[in-house]
Amino acid sequence: MPREPQQSACFGEMTAKAALWARTRPRRIDGSPTVRTISALAALVVVAGGQAAHVRRRYGEAPPGVPDIDVTVEPSGVGAQGGRPVEVAVFGDSSVAGVGVHDIEEALPVQLAQRVSDMSGRPVHVVGYGVSGATTRDVLVHQVQRAGQGHDVSVLVVGTNDVTHLTPLAALARTTSELFSALTGEGAPAVVSSLPEIRAMRVLPNPLRAAAWAYARLVRRVQLRAAERNDLVHLVDVCRAVGREFIGGGPYMSSDLFHPSAAGYGRIADTLAPAVVTALRTHQTGVVS
């Protein structure tokens, strides 16, 4: 799966866009100046050139991702209910594409499917549409069309590349609302993961990491507001729930210090799975009682 050139380019793009944003005084969605973000981005302009080269070298150390994810899992142990599989479609970026792990069973969509299967007692058929480097707009334009309709619930993990690309917030707000509407247009619920803990991405040196963290807070706010306007969207604050466990590396980050490891994806799946089961029950999909 080709990915390094796309991701490498984004850090150079972040440098150029940061300079523009620092000059044009970015603002919050409500119009008030984002002083801390301006300061962080201004610092980014000074150092990002050399740091981006460092990031590009380290990024290539991650396991390259897994083959296309199209898997059916069965409940572990006793309590299986049988019946048709729950259909789960997972959209997003490299986290969905399995970058950071070697085996398909370790990828986030499959680990999530197994937990949903165990919790519901039902078989789960999961298809992952994630593409490394995907932004919110990429998911809307390319991945949702590939998936079509027919799934019982969709799961979305996206936003990190909107941070590294410095996607303008007004455009991101529109695209996010459109994406949420597209995911839920046939009445099926969607579970959306918050952004990951940016401060755990130690491949990003400071102040590059600080700038990314500051902008990530604004992107998170965009996602939250869009979710509040769509009753079928359940936003899960993965960062608040388990983010601190990722800071400092340890077993939850892969060798590139940017993507989660198999254990890290497991912790994210632990957090998302209850929301997926709740969404299936709340919206009376008929597949989980």
mmCIF file of N, CA and C in Angstrom, residues 29-139:
data_model
loop_
_atom_site.group_PDB
_atom_site.id
_atom_site.type_symbol
_atom_site.label_atom_id
_atom_site.label_comp_id
_atom_site.label_asym_id
_atom_site.label_seq_id
_atom_site.Cartn_x
_atom_site.Cartn_y
_atom_site.Cartn_z
ATOM 1 N N ILE A 29 -14.308 29.000 14.961
ATOM 2 C CA ILE A 29 -15.542 28.995 14.196
ATOM 3 C C ILE A 29 -16.462 30.109 14.654
ATOM 4 N N ASP A 30 -16.417 30.435 15.952
ATOM 5 C CA ASP A 30 -17.300 31.482 16.454
ATOM 6 C C ASP A 30 -16.734 32.876 16.215
ATOM 7 N N GLY A 31 -15.554 32.969 15.596
ATOM 8 C CA GLY A 31 -15.005 34.259 15.209
ATOM 9 C C GLY A 31 -13.976 34.828 16.153
ATOM 10 N N SER A 32 -13.801 34.266 17.363
ATOM 11 C CA SER A 32 -12.838 34.818 18.301
ATOM 12 C C SER A 32 -11.441 34.343 17.945
ATOM 13 N N PRO A 33 -10.414 35.173 18.121
ATOM 14 C CA PRO A 33 -9.062 34.808 17.714
ATOM 15 C C PRO A 33 -8.543 33.605 18.489
ATOM 16 N N THR A 34 -7.874 32.721 17.821
ATOM 17 C CA THR A 34 -7.251 31.570 18.463
ATOM 18 C C THR A 34 -5.801 31.936 18.753
ATOM 19 N N VAL A 35 -5.579 32.676 19.822
ATOM 20 C CA VAL A 35 -4.259 33.227 20.113
ATOM 21 C C VAL A 35 -3.232 32.124 20.316
ATOM 22 N N ARG A 36 -3.604 31.105 21.081
ATOM 23 C CA ARG A 36 -2.643 30.039 21.342
ATOM 24 C C ARG A 36 -2.281 29.305 20.061
ATOM 25 N N THR A 37 -3.274 29.121 19.194
ATOM 26 C CA THR A 37 -3.003 28.438 17.933
ATOM 27 C C THR A 37 -2.093 29.274 17.056
ATOM 28 N N ILE A 38 -2.334 30.588 17.006
ATOM 29 C CA ILE A 38 -1.484 31.469 16.210
ATOM 30 C C ILE A 38 -0.044 31.392 16.700
ATOM 31 N N SER A 39 0.144 31.444 18.007
ATOM 32 C CA SER A 39 1.491 31.398 18.560
ATOM 33 C C SER A 39 2.174 30.077 18.226
ATOM 34 N N ALA A 40 1.426 28.987 18.373
ATOM 35 C CA ALA A 40 2.013 27.680 18.094
ATOM 36 C C ALA A 40 2.377 27.545 16.626
ATOM 37 N N LEU A 41 1.494 28.011 15.758
ATOM 38 C CA LEU A 41 1.770 27.910 14.330
ATOM 39 C C LEU A 41 2.921 28.819 13.920
ATOM 40 N N ALA A 42 3.024 29.975 14.545
ATOM 41 C CA ALA A 42 4.152 30.854 14.252
ATOM 42 C C ALA A 42 5.467 30.179 14.624
ATOM 43 N N ALA A 43 5.474 29.493 15.773
ATOM 44 C CA ALA A 43 6.669 28.753 16.162
ATOM 45 C C ALA A 43 6.948 27.621 15.184
ATOM 46 N N LEU A 44 5.883 27.010 14.714
ATOM 47 C CA LEU A 44 6.034 25.924 13.758
ATOM 48 C C LEU A 44 6.760 26.383 12.507
ATOM 49 N N VAL A 45 6.445 27.572 12.024
ATOM 50 C CA VAL A 45 7.047 28.079 10.793
ATOM 51 C C VAL A 45 8.563 28.130 10.920
ATOM 52 N N VAL A 46 9.047 28.478 12.097
ATOM 53 C CA VAL A 46 10.480 28.664 12.292
ATOM 54 C C VAL A 46 11.242 27.353 12.188
ATOM 55 N N VAL A 47 10.643 26.279 12.727
ATOM 56 C CA VAL A 47 11.412 25.045 12.869
ATOM 57 C C VAL A 47 10.924 23.901 12.006
ATOM 58 N N ALA A 48 9.763 24.038 11.386
ATOM 59 C CA ALA A 48 9.136 22.866 10.771
ATOM 60 C C ALA A 48 9.918 22.324 9.591
ATOM 61 N N GLY A 49 10.673 23.162 8.902
ATOM 62 C CA GLY A 49 11.391 22.665 7.736
ATOM 63 C C GLY A 49 12.311 21.512 8.076
ATOM 64 N N GLY A 50 13.206 21.713 9.041
ATOM 65 C CA GLY A 50 14.110 20.645 9.430
ATOM 66 C C GLY A 50 13.401 19.507 10.114
ATOM 67 N N GLN A 51 12.406 19.824 10.922
ATOM 68 C CA GLN A 51 11.703 18.775 11.643
ATOM 69 C C GLN A 51 10.895 17.901 10.698
ATOM 70 N N ALA A 52 10.338 18.477 9.648
ATOM 71 C CA ALA A 52 9.551 17.682 8.702
ATOM 72 C C ALA A 52 10.414 16.603 8.063
ATOM 73 N N ALA A 53 11.677 16.923 7.772
ATOM 74 C CA ALA A 53 12.573 15.913 7.208
ATOM 75 C C ALA A 53 12.782 14.770 8.195
ATOM 76 N N HIS A 54 12.914 15.122 9.474
ATOM 77 C CA HIS A 54 13.060 14.106 10.516
ATOM 78 C C HIS A 54 11.824 13.223 10.576
ATOM 79 N N VAL A 55 10.654 13.826 10.488
ATOM 80 C CA VAL A 55 9.405 13.079 10.526
ATOM 81 C C VAL A 55 9.316 12.126 9.342
ATOM 82 N N ARG A 56 9.702 12.596 8.170
ATOM 83 C CA ARG A 56 9.621 11.750 6.979
ATOM 84 C C ARG A 56 10.497 10.503 7.129
ATOM 85 N N ARG A 57 11.666 10.664 7.720
ATOM 86 C CA ARG A 57 12.545 9.507 7.908
ATOM 87 C C ARG A 57 11.925 8.507 8.866
ATOM 88 N N ARG A 58 11.365 8.989 9.966
ATOM 89 C CA ARG A 58 10.808 8.096 10.969
ATOM 90 C C ARG A 58 9.515 7.453 10.511
ATOM 91 N N TYR A 59 8.740 8.164 9.693
ATOM 92 C CA TYR A 59 7.441 7.638 9.271
ATOM 93 C C TYR A 59 7.591 6.321 8.533
ATOM 94 N N GLY A 60 8.674 6.144 7.790
ATOM 95 C CA GLY A 60 8.872 4.927 7.028
ATOM 96 C C GLY A 60 9.127 3.697 7.873
ATOM 97 N N GLU A 61 9.275 3.839 9.194
ATOM 98 C CA GLU A 61 9.562 2.708 10.050
ATOM 99 C C GLU A 61 8.318 1.926 10.435
ATOM 100 N N ALA A 62 7.122 2.419 10.149
ATOM 101 C CA ALA A 62 5.902 1.722 10.541
ATOM 102 C C ALA A 62 5.673 0.507 9.667
ATOM 103 N N PRO A 63 5.107 -0.584 10.247
ATOM 104 C CA PRO A 63 4.615 -1.665 9.397
ATOM 105 C C PRO A 63 3.647 -1.094 8.364
ATOM 106 N N PRO A 64 3.656 -1.613 7.144
ATOM 107 C CA PRO A 64 3.000 -0.923 6.033
ATOM 108 C C PRO A 64 1.494 -1.049 5.956
ATOM 109 N N GLY A 65 0.848 -1.664 6.916
ATOM 110 C CA GLY A 65 -0.590 -1.853 6.820
ATOM 111 C C GLY A 65 -0.914 -3.270 6.400
ATOM 112 N N VAL A 66 -2.191 -3.565 6.274
ATOM 113 C CA VAL A 66 -2.640 -4.924 6.013
ATOM 114 C C VAL A 66 -3.423 -4.961 4.704
ATOM 115 N N PRO A 67 -3.679 -6.167 4.169
ATOM 116 C CA PRO A 67 -4.494 -6.250 2.953
ATOM 117 C C PRO A 67 -5.899 -5.716 3.199
ATOM 118 N N ASP A 68 -6.672 -5.654 2.134
ATOM 119 C CA ASP A 68 -8.045 -5.165 2.254
ATOM 120 C C ASP A 68 -8.783 -5.923 3.349
ATOM 121 N N ILE A 69 -9.496 -5.181 4.165
ATOM 122 C CA ILE A 69 -10.185 -5.772 5.312
ATOM 123 C C ILE A 69 -11.620 -6.096 4.924
ATOM 124 N N ASP A 70 -11.927 -7.374 4.869
ATOM 125 C CA ASP A 70 -13.275 -7.871 4.589
ATOM 126 C C ASP A 70 -13.388 -9.200 5.320
ATOM 127 N N VAL A 71 -13.825 -9.150 6.573
ATOM 128 C CA VAL A 71 -13.703 -10.284 7.487
ATOM 129 C C VAL A 71 -15.021 -10.494 8.221
ATOM 130 N N THR A 72 -15.368 -11.742 8.455
ATOM 131 C CA THR A 72 -16.485 -12.079 9.332
ATOM 132 C C THR A 72 -15.935 -12.775 10.563
ATOM 133 N N VAL A 73 -16.310 -12.288 11.741
ATOM 134 C CA VAL A 73 -15.855 -12.873 12.999
ATOM 135 C C VAL A 73 -17.049 -13.441 13.747
ATOM 136 N N GLU A 74 -16.772 -14.422 14.593
ATOM 137 C CA GLU A 74 -17.797 -15.070 15.407
ATOM 138 C C GLU A 74 -17.560 -14.736 16.872
ATOM 139 N N PRO A 75 -18.614 -14.801 17.701
ATOM 140 C CA PRO A 75 -18.428 -14.536 19.128
ATOM 141 C C PRO A 75 -17.475 -15.546 19.756
ATOM 142 N N SER A 76 -16.676 -15.078 20.695
ATOM 143 C CA SER A 76 -15.792 -15.966 21.436
ATOM 144 C C SER A 76 -16.575 -16.604 22.584
ATOM 145 N N GLY A 77 -16.305 -17.863 22.877
ATOM 146 C CA GLY A 77 -16.922 -18.499 24.027
ATOM 147 C C GLY A 77 -18.394 -18.801 23.823
ATOM 148 N N VAL A 78 -19.138 -18.774 24.933
ATOM 149 C CA VAL A 78 -20.555 -19.143 24.912
ATOM 150 C C VAL A 78 -21.409 -17.908 24.697
ATOM 151 N N GLY A 79 -22.693 -18.146 24.458
ATOM 152 C CA GLY A 79 -23.640 -17.040 24.350
ATOM 153 C C GLY A 79 -23.900 -16.577 22.945
ATOM 154 N N ALA A 80 -23.415 -17.305 21.945
ATOM 155 C CA ALA A 80 -23.651 -16.895 20.565
ATOM 156 C C ALA A 80 -25.126 -17.021 20.218
ATOM 157 N N GLN A 81 -25.660 -16.008 19.540
ATOM 158 C CA GLN A 81 -27.067 -15.986 19.180
ATOM 159 C C GLN A 81 -27.309 -16.449 17.752
ATOM 160 N N GLY A 82 -26.282 -16.526 16.937
ATOM 161 C CA GLY A 82 -26.470 -16.894 15.546
ATOM 162 C C GLY A 82 -27.139 -15.774 14.769
ATOM 163 N N GLY A 83 -27.808 -16.129 13.674
ATOM 164 C CA GLY A 83 -28.465 -15.127 12.849
ATOM 165 C C GLY A 83 -27.515 -14.525 11.841
ATOM 166 N N ARG A 84 -28.059 -13.613 11.053
ATOM 167 C CA ARG A 84 -27.216 -12.993 10.031
ATOM 168 C C ARG A 84 -26.174 -12.102 10.692
ATOM 169 N N PRO A 85 -25.034 -11.939 10.061
ATOM 170 C CA PRO A 85 -23.997 -11.092 10.655
ATOM 171 C C PRO A 85 -24.422 -9.624 10.723
ATOM 172 N N VAL A 86 -23.964 -8.949 11.749
ATOM 173 C CA VAL A 86 -24.072 -7.499 11.821
ATOM 174 C C VAL A 86 -23.112 -6.917 10.785
ATOM 175 N N GLU A 87 -23.605 -6.016 9.964
ATOM 176 C CA GLU A 87 -22.783 -5.428 8.907
ATOM 177 C C GLU A 87 -22.183 -4.109 9.398
ATOM 178 N N VAL A 88 -20.860 -4.056 9.466
ATOM 179 C CA VAL A 88 -20.145 -2.878 9.955
ATOM 180 C C VAL A 88 -19.210 -2.375 8.859
ATOM 181 N N ALA A 89 -19.314 -1.097 8.528
ATOM 182 C CA ALA A 89 -18.405 -0.456 7.576
ATOM 183 C C ALA A 89 -17.548 0.548 8.337
ATOM 184 N N VAL A 90 -16.242 0.472 8.153
ATOM 185 C CA VAL A 90 -15.319 1.346 8.874
ATOM 186 C C VAL A 90 -14.582 2.223 7.864
ATOM 187 N N PHE A 91 -14.643 3.524 8.086
ATOM 188 C CA PHE A 91 -14.056 4.510 7.174
ATOM 189 C C PHE A 91 -12.963 5.289 7.900
ATOM 190 N N GLY A 92 -12.012 5.807 7.126
ATOM 191 C CA GLY A 92 -11.028 6.665 7.761
ATOM 192 C C GLY A 92 -9.665 6.646 7.111
ATOM 193 N N ASP A 93 -8.655 6.845 7.957
ATOM 194 C CA ASP A 93 -7.292 7.056 7.496
ATOM 195 C C ASP A 93 -6.428 5.836 7.783
ATOM 196 N N SER A 94 -5.146 6.067 8.048
ATOM 197 C CA SER A 94 -4.215 4.960 8.249
ATOM 198 C C SER A 94 -4.576 4.096 9.445
ATOM 199 N N SER A 95 -5.266 4.664 10.434
ATOM 200 C CA SER A 95 -5.692 3.865 11.579
ATOM 201 C C SER A 95 -6.656 2.770 11.154
ATOM 202 N N VAL A 96 -7.474 3.056 10.165
ATOM 203 C CA VAL A 96 -8.415 2.066 9.645
ATOM 204 C C VAL A 96 -7.724 1.134 8.657
ATOM 205 N N ALA A 97 -6.715 1.643 7.960
ATOM 206 C CA ALA A 97 -5.988 0.835 6.974
ATOM 207 C C ALA A 97 -5.019 -0.146 7.616
ATOM 208 N N GLY A 98 -4.813 -0.049 8.926
ATOM 209 C CA GLY A 98 -3.957 -1.001 9.615
ATOM 210 C C GLY A 98 -2.492 -0.649 9.639
ATOM 211 N N VAL A 99 -2.151 0.599 9.333
ATOM 212 C CA VAL A 99 -0.746 1.002 9.410
ATOM 213 C C VAL A 99 -0.301 0.937 10.872
ATOM 214 N N GLY A 100 0.811 0.255 11.101
ATOM 215 C CA GLY A 100 1.310 0.067 12.457
ATOM 216 C C GLY A 100 1.249 -1.371 12.928
ATOM 217 N N VAL A 101 0.545 -2.242 12.178
ATOM 218 C CA VAL A 101 0.461 -3.653 12.550
ATOM 219 C C VAL A 101 0.836 -4.520 11.349
ATOM 220 N N HIS A 102 1.066 -5.812 11.624
ATOM 221 C CA HIS A 102 1.495 -6.735 10.577
ATOM 222 C C HIS A 102 0.379 -7.652 10.094
ATOM 223 N N ASP A 103 -0.536 -8.016 10.979
ATOM 224 C CA ASP A 103 -1.551 -9.017 10.659
ATOM 225 C C ASP A 103 -2.935 -8.393 10.656
ATOM 226 N N ILE A 104 -3.799 -8.903 9.788
ATOM 227 C CA ILE A 104 -5.132 -8.326 9.638
ATOM 228 C C ILE A 104 -5.936 -8.433 10.934
ATOM 229 N N GLU A 105 -5.685 -9.480 11.731
ATOM 230 C CA GLU A 105 -6.418 -9.633 12.988
ATOM 231 C C GLU A 105 -6.074 -8.535 13.983
ATOM 232 N N GLU A 106 -4.923 -7.871 13.780
ATOM 233 C CA GLU A 106 -4.497 -6.810 14.692
ATOM 234 C C GLU A 106 -5.042 -5.446 14.302
ATOM 235 N N ALA A 107 -5.592 -5.330 13.091
ATOM 236 C CA ALA A 107 -6.076 -4.037 12.603
ATOM 237 C C ALA A 107 -7.289 -3.585 13.406
ATOM 238 N N LEU A 108 -7.452 -2.286 13.518
ATOM 239 C CA LEU A 108 -8.547 -1.730 14.313
ATOM 240 C C LEU A 108 -9.914 -2.251 13.880
ATOM 241 N N PRO A 109 -10.273 -2.261 12.576
ATOM 242 C CA PRO A 109 -11.615 -2.729 12.222
ATOM 243 C C PRO A 109 -11.900 -4.156 12.683
ATOM 244 N N VAL A 110 -10.902 -5.039 12.591
ATOM 245 C CA VAL A 110 -11.123 -6.435 12.968
ATOM 246 C C VAL A 110 -11.188 -6.576 14.485
ATOM 247 N N GLN A 111 -10.315 -5.882 15.209
ATOM 248 C CA GLN A 111 -10.387 -5.923 16.669
ATOM 249 C C GLN A 111 -11.719 -5.352 17.156
ATOM 250 N N LEU A 112 -12.182 -4.294 16.519
ATOM 251 C CA LEU A 112 -13.474 -3.716 16.885
ATOM 252 C C LEU A 112 -14.601 -4.703 16.604
ATOM 253 N N ALA A 113 -14.564 -5.334 15.436
ATOM 254 C CA ALA A 113 -15.604 -6.301 15.083
ATOM 255 C C ALA A 113 -15.656 -7.449 16.083
ATOM 256 N N GLN A 114 -14.499 -7.935 16.513
ATOM 257 C CA GLN A 114 -14.482 -9.037 17.471
ATOM 258 C C GLN A 114 -15.108 -8.631 18.796
ATOM 259 N N ARG A 115 -14.834 -7.430 19.241
ATOM 260 C CA ARG A 115 -15.419 -6.971 20.505
ATOM 261 C C ARG A 115 -16.928 -6.778 20.380
ATOM 262 N N VAL A 116 -17.371 -6.240 19.254
ATOM 263 C CA VAL A 116 -18.814 -6.080 19.039
ATOM 264 C C VAL A 116 -19.484 -7.449 18.981
ATOM 265 N N SER A 117 -18.841 -8.405 18.340
ATOM 266 C CA SER A 117 -19.381 -9.758 18.264
ATOM 267 C C SER A 117 -19.479 -10.391 19.646
ATOM 268 N N ASP A 118 -18.439 -10.241 20.447
ATOM 269 C CA ASP A 118 -18.450 -10.814 21.790
ATOM 270 C C ASP A 118 -19.514 -10.164 22.669
ATOM 271 N N MET A 119 -19.697 -8.854 22.531
ATOM 272 C CA MET A 119 -20.666 -8.141 23.366
ATOM 273 C C MET A 119 -22.106 -8.426 22.952
ATOM 274 N N SER A 120 -22.323 -8.631 21.673
ATOM 275 C CA SER A 120 -23.684 -8.809 21.162
ATOM 276 C C SER A 120 -24.079 -10.269 20.997
ATOM 277 N N GLY A 121 -23.084 -11.156 20.973
ATOM 278 C CA GLY A 121 -23.366 -12.555 20.717
ATOM 279 C C GLY A 121 -23.680 -12.857 19.271
ATOM 280 N N ARG A 122 -23.413 -11.925 18.391
ATOM 281 C CA ARG A 122 -23.744 -12.077 16.976
ATOM 282 C C ARG A 122 -22.475 -12.113 16.131
ATOM 283 N N PRO A 123 -22.499 -12.845 15.026
ATOM 284 C CA PRO A 123 -21.387 -12.709 14.082
ATOM 285 C C PRO A 123 -21.362 -11.295 13.509
ATOM 286 N N VAL A 124 -20.186 -10.824 13.166
ATOM 287 C CA VAL A 124 -20.022 -9.473 12.628
ATOM 288 C C VAL A 124 -19.211 -9.555 11.344
ATOM 289 N N HIS A 125 -19.740 -8.956 10.304
ATOM 290 C CA HIS A 125 -19.015 -8.825 9.038
ATOM 291 C C HIS A 125 -18.529 -7.389 8.939
ATOM 292 N N VAL A 126 -17.227 -7.201 8.898
ATOM 293 C CA VAL A 126 -16.653 -5.859 8.867
ATOM 294 C C VAL A 126 -15.879 -5.661 7.573
ATOM 295 N N VAL A 127 -16.071 -4.509 6.970
ATOM 296 C CA VAL A 127 -15.313 -4.107 5.791
ATOM 297 C C VAL A 127 -14.638 -2.779 6.111
ATOM 298 N N GLY A 128 -13.338 -2.717 5.902
ATOM 299 C CA GLY A 128 -12.593 -1.483 6.136
ATOM 300 C C GLY A 128 -12.292 -0.777 4.831
ATOM 301 N N TYR A 129 -12.621 0.498 4.780
ATOM 302 C CA TYR A 129 -12.401 1.296 3.573
ATOM 303 C C TYR A 129 -11.290 2.327 3.763
ATOM 304 N N GLY A 130 -10.588 2.271 4.885
ATOM 305 C CA GLY A 130 -9.600 3.286 5.206
ATOM 306 C C GLY A 130 -8.443 3.336 4.223
ATOM 307 N N VAL A 131 -7.938 4.535 4.012
ATOM 308 C CA VAL A 131 -6.786 4.777 3.143
ATOM 309 C C VAL A 131 -5.804 5.665 3.903
ATOM 310 N N SER A 132 -4.565 5.249 3.950
ATOM 311 C CA SER A 132 -3.555 6.044 4.641
ATOM 312 C C SER A 132 -3.462 7.437 4.032
ATOM 313 N N GLY A 133 -3.448 8.449 4.880
ATOM 314 C CA GLY A 133 -3.360 9.829 4.423
ATOM 315 C C GLY A 133 -4.697 10.483 4.156
ATOM 316 N N ALA A 134 -5.803 9.763 4.330
ATOM 317 C CA ALA A 134 -7.119 10.305 3.990
ATOM 318 C C ALA A 134 -7.522 11.434 4.929
ATOM 319 N N THR A 135 -8.077 12.483 4.344
ATOM 320 C CA THR A 135 -8.694 13.570 5.095
ATOM 321 C C THR A 135 -10.200 13.340 5.148
ATOM 322 N N THR A 136 -10.895 14.210 5.863
ATOM 323 C CA THR A 136 -12.351 14.111 5.943
ATOM 324 C C THR A 136 -12.977 14.176 4.557
ATOM 325 N N ARG A 137 -12.495 15.077 3.731
ATOM 326 C CA ARG A 137 -13.043 15.190 2.381
ATOM 327 C C ARG A 137 -12.765 13.933 1.556
ATOM 328 N N ASP A 138 -11.604 13.338 1.723
ATOM 329 C CA ASP A 138 -11.294 12.100 1.008
ATOM 330 C C ASP A 138 -12.297 11.001 1.353
ATOM 331 N N VAL A 139 -12.636 10.899 2.627
ATOM 332 C CA VAL A 139 -13.609 9.884 3.040
ATOM 333 C C VAL A 139 -14.956 10.146 2.383
#
